[in-house]
Amino acid sequence: MLKPAAPEIERILYTEEQVQQRIAEVGAEISERYRGRELKLIGVLKGSVFFLTALARSIDVPVRMDFLSISSFSSKTTAPGLVRIAKDLDESIEEEDVLLVEDIIDTGFTARYLLQTLAARGPNSLAVCTLLDRTCRRIVQIPVEFRCFEIPDRFVVGCGLDYQQLYRNLSYIAVMKHERSQ
Ligand code: IMP
Ligand code: MG
């Protein structure tokens, strides 16, 4: 069911049903790729939490989950892409099959930093799964093995994505009325 949109929402890009359907498809793809193995899902707080829990339920190989959070110092003009880990994983990922789960990959700086950091910890394999991919704004190239939706160059909220920490709990993905002013 479509809940009434918040006043700052311009239009719905993907409905709750479309999001659920696509997550189920990607979950099935992931299950096939990792068949016979165990998978560790790593979520980036807080944006990927909604996606990660939905994705985990649509994967039918055994999964473990762990979370980290990052702070970005990015001033988009002077120093783009400066990221550090604010809360680290609870457990080691050595020898594990690891899937980094992101809400959105935009410039790619965050994902690149996380991939480099995680790769240095000796996982058996390391791949990326993102709910949204905005390739038109990519600055650094990173491999994205699984993606639900490719989106246009508009600021979006919902399904974990926020505008000033609001709207993460919308069950659809929507474009904001006012262009990115975060
Ligand atoms: P990147 O390092 O430029 O790829 O930025 C990724 C991060 O920027 C995401 O994890 C989000 O927190 C944030 N972000 C980028 N675009 C959007 C958007 O349209 N809505 C909400 N957050 C966004
Ligand atoms: Mg954010």
mmCIF file of C-alpha atoms and ligand atoms in Angstrom:
data_model
loop_
_atom_site.group_PDB
_atom_site.id
_atom_site.type_symbol
_atom_site.label_atom_id
_atom_site.label_comp_id
_atom_site.label_asym_id
_atom_site.label_seq_id
_atom_site.Cartn_x
_atom_site.Cartn_y
_atom_site.Cartn_z
ATOM 1 C CA MET A 1 0.000 0.000 0.000
ATOM 2 C CA LEU A 2 1.199 3.499 -0.818
ATOM 3 C CA LYS A 3 1.463 5.687 2.252
ATOM 4 C CA PRO A 4 0.828 9.406 1.691
ATOM 5 C CA ALA A 5 4.116 11.028 0.761
ATOM 6 C CA ALA A 6 5.849 13.490 3.074
ATOM 7 C CA PRO A 7 5.486 17.147 2.022
ATOM 8 C CA GLU A 8 9.049 17.382 0.747
ATOM 9 C CA ILE A 9 8.635 14.433 -1.616
ATOM 10 C CA GLU A 10 8.278 15.321 -5.295
ATOM 11 C CA ARG A 11 7.550 11.892 -6.738
ATOM 12 C CA ILE A 12 7.992 8.225 -6.076
ATOM 13 C CA LEU A 13 10.735 6.660 -8.145
ATOM 14 C CA TYR A 14 10.189 3.054 -7.048
ATOM 15 C CA THR A 15 7.198 1.826 -5.070
ATOM 16 C CA GLU A 16 7.426 -0.509 -2.101
ATOM 17 C CA GLU A 17 6.311 -3.402 -4.336
ATOM 18 C CA GLN A 18 8.947 -2.626 -6.982
ATOM 19 C CA VAL A 19 11.653 -2.409 -4.323
ATOM 20 C CA GLN A 20 10.614 -5.700 -2.709
ATOM 21 C CA GLN A 21 10.393 -7.441 -6.065
ATOM 22 C CA ARG A 22 13.835 -6.272 -7.137
ATOM 23 C CA ILE A 23 15.428 -7.156 -3.786
ATOM 24 C CA ALA A 24 13.970 -10.674 -4.130
ATOM 25 C CA GLU A 25 15.531 -10.987 -7.605
ATOM 26 C CA VAL A 26 18.934 -9.779 -6.465
ATOM 27 C CA GLY A 27 18.728 -12.008 -3.365
ATOM 28 C CA ALA A 28 18.136 -14.984 -5.657
ATOM 29 C CA GLU A 29 21.130 -13.988 -7.825
ATOM 30 C CA ILE A 30 23.324 -13.751 -4.735
ATOM 31 C CA SER A 31 22.088 -17.126 -3.466
ATOM 32 C CA GLU A 32 23.065 -18.760 -6.760
ATOM 33 C CA ARG A 33 26.480 -17.087 -6.800
ATOM 34 C CA TYR A 34 27.335 -18.225 -3.258
ATOM 35 C CA ARG A 35 25.592 -21.636 -3.365
ATOM 36 C CA GLY A 36 27.306 -24.140 -1.032
ATOM 37 C CA ARG A 37 29.102 -21.385 0.879
ATOM 38 C CA GLU A 38 28.388 -19.141 3.851
ATOM 39 C CA LEU A 39 28.159 -15.415 3.289
ATOM 40 C CA LYS A 40 28.983 -12.445 5.492
ATOM 41 C CA LEU A 41 26.919 -9.346 4.795
ATOM 42 C CA ILE A 42 28.555 -6.114 5.904
ATOM 43 C CA GLY A 43 26.232 -3.144 6.292
ATOM 44 C CA VAL A 44 27.228 0.492 6.451
ATOM 45 C CA LEU A 45 25.266 2.279 9.183
ATOM 46 C CA LYS A 46 22.768 3.721 9.010
ATOM 47 C CA GLY A 47 21.697 3.893 5.369
ATOM 48 C CA SER A 48 22.067 0.245 4.392
ATOM 49 C CA VAL A 49 20.236 -1.272 7.374
ATOM 50 C CA PHE A 50 16.774 -1.392 5.762
ATOM 51 C CA PHE A 51 18.145 -2.836 2.531
ATOM 52 C CA LEU A 52 20.431 -5.311 4.278
ATOM 53 C CA THR A 53 17.680 -6.838 6.421
ATOM 54 C CA ALA A 54 15.349 -7.201 3.419
ATOM 55 C CA LEU A 55 18.155 -8.639 1.296
ATOM 56 C CA ALA A 56 19.234 -11.088 4.009
ATOM 57 C CA ARG A 57 15.700 -12.503 4.148
ATOM 58 C CA SER A 58 15.723 -13.132 0.414
ATOM 59 C CA ILE A 59 19.053 -15.013 0.436
ATOM 60 C CA ASP A 60 18.900 -18.745 1.049
ATOM 61 C CA VAL A 61 22.541 -19.567 1.766
ATOM 62 C CA PRO A 62 23.606 -19.212 5.429
ATOM 63 C CA VAL A 63 24.405 -15.558 6.222
ATOM 64 C CA ARG A 64 26.196 -13.731 8.974
ATOM 65 C CA MET A 65 25.887 -9.990 9.422
ATOM 66 C CA ASP A 66 28.155 -7.299 10.771
ATOM 67 C CA PHE A 67 28.053 -3.511 10.636
ATOM 68 C CA LEU A 68 30.413 -0.587 10.511
ATOM 69 C CA SER A 69 29.874 3.122 10.391
ATOM 70 C CA ILE A 70 31.885 5.824 8.746
ATOM 71 C CA SER A 71 32.361 9.541 9.013
ATOM 72 C CA SER A 72 33.129 11.457 5.922
ATOM 73 C CA PHE A 73 35.055 14.664 6.136
ATOM 74 C CA SER A 74 34.175 15.355 2.576
ATOM 75 C CA SER A 75 33.867 18.948 1.802
ATOM 76 C CA LYS A 76 32.777 18.332 -1.779
ATOM 77 C CA THR A 77 34.886 21.174 -3.069
ATOM 78 C CA THR A 78 38.125 21.163 -1.105
ATOM 79 C CA ALA A 79 38.627 17.533 -0.121
ATOM 80 C CA PRO A 80 36.214 15.121 -1.740
ATOM 81 C CA GLY A 81 36.155 11.525 -0.637
ATOM 82 C CA LEU A 82 37.819 11.667 2.769
ATOM 83 C CA VAL A 83 36.329 8.858 4.805
ATOM 84 C CA ARG A 84 37.244 7.065 8.031
ATOM 85 C CA ILE A 85 35.725 4.218 10.046
ATOM 86 C CA ALA A 86 33.877 5.561 13.115
ATOM 87 C CA LYS A 87 32.597 2.163 14.346
ATOM 88 C CA ASP A 88 34.423 -0.917 13.175
ATOM 89 C CA LEU A 89 33.136 -4.454 12.572
ATOM 90 C CA ASP A 90 32.713 -6.648 15.649
ATOM 91 C CA GLU A 91 34.301 -9.700 14.038
ATOM 92 C CA SER A 92 37.145 -10.699 11.753
ATOM 93 C CA ILE A 93 36.406 -11.332 8.059
ATOM 94 C CA GLU A 94 39.542 -13.380 7.407
ATOM 95 C CA GLU A 95 38.907 -16.307 5.013
ATOM 96 C CA GLU A 96 35.218 -15.353 4.695
ATOM 97 C CA ASP A 97 33.105 -14.625 1.644
ATOM 98 C CA VAL A 98 32.152 -10.994 2.201
ATOM 99 C CA LEU A 99 29.490 -8.877 0.553
ATOM 100 C CA LEU A 100 29.606 -5.149 1.265
ATOM 101 C CA VAL A 101 26.001 -3.902 1.276
ATOM 102 C CA GLU A 102 25.482 -0.228 0.408
ATOM 103 C CA ASP A 103 22.418 1.997 0.160
ATOM 104 C CA ILE A 104 23.772 4.029 -2.739
ATOM 105 C CA ILE A 105 27.004 4.374 -4.652
ATOM 106 C CA ASP A 106 27.406 7.898 -5.883
ATOM 107 C CA THR A 107 30.922 9.240 -6.458
ATOM 108 C CA GLY A 108 32.329 5.859 -5.357
ATOM 109 C CA PHE A 109 34.724 7.340 -2.772
ATOM 110 C CA THR A 110 33.044 5.654 0.204
ATOM 111 C CA ALA A 111 32.890 2.234 -1.436
ATOM 112 C CA ARG A 112 36.489 2.470 -2.646
ATOM 113 C CA TYR A 113 37.736 3.281 0.834
ATOM 114 C CA LEU A 114 35.714 0.457 2.388
ATOM 115 C CA LEU A 115 36.807 -2.060 -0.243
ATOM 116 C CA GLN A 116 40.472 -1.200 0.299
ATOM 117 C CA THR A 117 40.105 -1.436 4.074
ATOM 118 C CA LEU A 118 38.215 -4.739 3.987
ATOM 119 C CA ALA A 119 40.475 -6.292 1.345
ATOM 120 C CA ALA A 120 43.456 -5.742 3.652
ATOM 121 C CA ARG A 121 41.830 -8.036 6.248
ATOM 122 C CA GLY A 122 42.199 -11.172 4.143
ATOM 123 C CA PRO A 123 38.657 -12.199 3.168
ATOM 124 C CA ASN A 124 38.287 -15.223 0.883
ATOM 125 C CA SER A 125 36.251 -13.024 -1.482
ATOM 126 C CA LEU A 126 34.902 -9.491 -1.439
ATOM 127 C CA ALA A 127 32.086 -8.047 -3.543
ATOM 128 C CA VAL A 128 29.668 -5.104 -3.512
ATOM 129 C CA CYS A 129 25.873 -5.084 -3.528
ATOM 130 C CA THR A 130 24.053 -1.756 -3.658
ATOM 131 C CA LEU A 131 20.386 -0.823 -3.580
ATOM 132 C CA LEU A 132 20.954 2.227 -5.784
ATOM 133 C CA ASP A 133 23.679 3.053 -8.250
ATOM 134 C CA ARG A 134 24.112 6.546 -9.655
ATOM 135 C CA THR A 135 26.821 5.899 -12.211
ATOM 136 C CA CYS A 136 26.408 9.311 -13.837
ATOM 137 C CA ARG A 137 28.145 10.876 -10.801
ATOM 138 C CA ARG A 138 30.937 8.330 -10.449
ATOM 139 C CA ILE A 139 34.413 9.790 -9.893
ATOM 140 C CA VAL A 140 36.302 6.643 -8.907
ATOM 141 C CA GLN A 141 35.591 3.355 -10.638
ATOM 142 C CA ILE A 142 34.731 0.427 -8.396
ATOM 143 C CA PRO A 143 33.386 -3.021 -9.249
ATOM 144 C CA VAL A 144 29.662 -3.353 -8.413
ATOM 145 C CA GLU A 145 28.654 -7.007 -8.690
ATOM 146 C CA PHE A 146 25.013 -6.669 -7.610
ATOM 147 C CA ARG A 147 22.704 -3.669 -7.961
ATOM 148 C CA CYS A 148 18.962 -3.250 -7.623
ATOM 149 C CA PHE A 149 18.410 0.038 -9.470
ATOM 150 C CA GLU A 150 20.376 2.499 -11.564
ATOM 151 C CA ILE A 151 19.023 5.981 -10.767
ATOM 152 C CA PRO A 152 19.156 9.404 -12.418
ATOM 153 C CA ASP A 153 21.018 12.413 -11.021
ATOM 154 C CA ARG A 154 18.422 13.446 -8.428
ATOM 155 C CA PHE A 155 18.663 13.358 -4.626
ATOM 156 C CA VAL A 156 16.569 10.478 -3.289
ATOM 157 C CA VAL A 157 15.257 9.341 0.091
ATOM 158 C CA GLY A 158 13.568 6.271 1.548
ATOM 159 C CA CYS A 159 14.510 2.617 2.093
ATOM 160 C CA GLY A 160 17.303 3.757 4.415
ATOM 161 C CA LEU A 161 18.378 6.874 2.530
ATOM 162 C CA ASP A 162 18.012 10.112 4.431
ATOM 163 C CA TYR A 163 17.774 13.841 4.052
ATOM 164 C CA GLN A 164 19.103 15.347 7.298
ATOM 165 C CA GLN A 165 18.451 11.981 9.003
ATOM 166 C CA LEU A 166 14.776 12.004 7.958
ATOM 167 C CA TYR A 167 12.802 9.718 5.616
ATOM 168 C CA ARG A 168 14.922 6.593 6.106
ATOM 169 C CA ASN A 169 11.762 4.712 7.090
ATOM 170 C CA LEU A 170 9.823 5.382 3.873
ATOM 171 C CA SER A 171 9.164 2.015 2.258
ATOM 172 C CA TYR A 172 9.502 3.490 -1.243
ATOM 173 C CA ILE A 173 12.286 5.441 -2.956
ATOM 174 C CA ALA A 174 11.396 9.048 -3.716
ATOM 175 C CA VAL A 175 12.866 12.161 -5.266
ATOM 176 C CA MET A 176 13.006 15.239 -3.007
ATOM 177 C CA LYS A 177 11.265 18.428 -4.095
ATOM 178 C CA HIS A 178 14.282 20.565 -3.435
ATOM 179 C CA GLU A 179 17.468 19.511 -5.102
ATOM 180 C CA ARG A 180 20.387 18.255 -3.066
ATOM 181 C CA SER A 181 21.178 20.731 -0.342
ATOM 182 C CA GLN A 182 22.742 18.324 2.148
HETATM 183 P P1 IMP B 1 29.811 8.351 -2.349
HETATM 184 O O1 IMP B 1 31.007 8.209 -1.482
HETATM 185 O O2 IMP B 1 29.806 9.644 -3.110
HETATM 186 O O3 IMP B 1 29.579 7.173 -3.276
HETATM 187 O O4 IMP B 1 28.576 8.572 -1.402
HETATM 188 C C1 IMP B 1 27.803 7.614 -0.896
HETATM 189 C C2 IMP B 1 27.045 8.167 0.319
HETATM 190 O O5 IMP B 1 26.473 9.488 0.086
HETATM 191 C C3 IMP B 1 25.872 7.270 0.572
HETATM 192 O O6 IMP B 1 26.203 6.179 1.408
HETATM 193 C C4 IMP B 1 24.844 8.213 1.163
HETATM 194 O O7 IMP B 1 25.000 8.308 2.571
HETATM 195 C C5 IMP B 1 25.144 9.578 0.560
HETATM 196 N N1 IMP B 1 24.235 9.865 -0.579
HETATM 197 C C6 IMP B 1 24.597 10.010 -1.875
HETATM 198 N N2 IMP B 1 23.535 10.281 -2.660
HETATM 199 C C7 IMP B 1 22.452 10.297 -1.843
HETATM 200 C C8 IMP B 1 21.023 10.520 -2.075
HETATM 201 O O8 IMP B 1 20.532 10.733 -3.201
HETATM 202 N N3 IMP B 1 20.229 10.462 -0.964
HETATM 203 C C9 IMP B 1 20.718 10.202 0.286
HETATM 204 N N4 IMP B 1 22.029 9.996 0.540
HETATM 205 C C10 IMP B 1 22.892 10.040 -0.511
HETATM 206 MG MG MG B 2 23.589 9.728 4.427
#
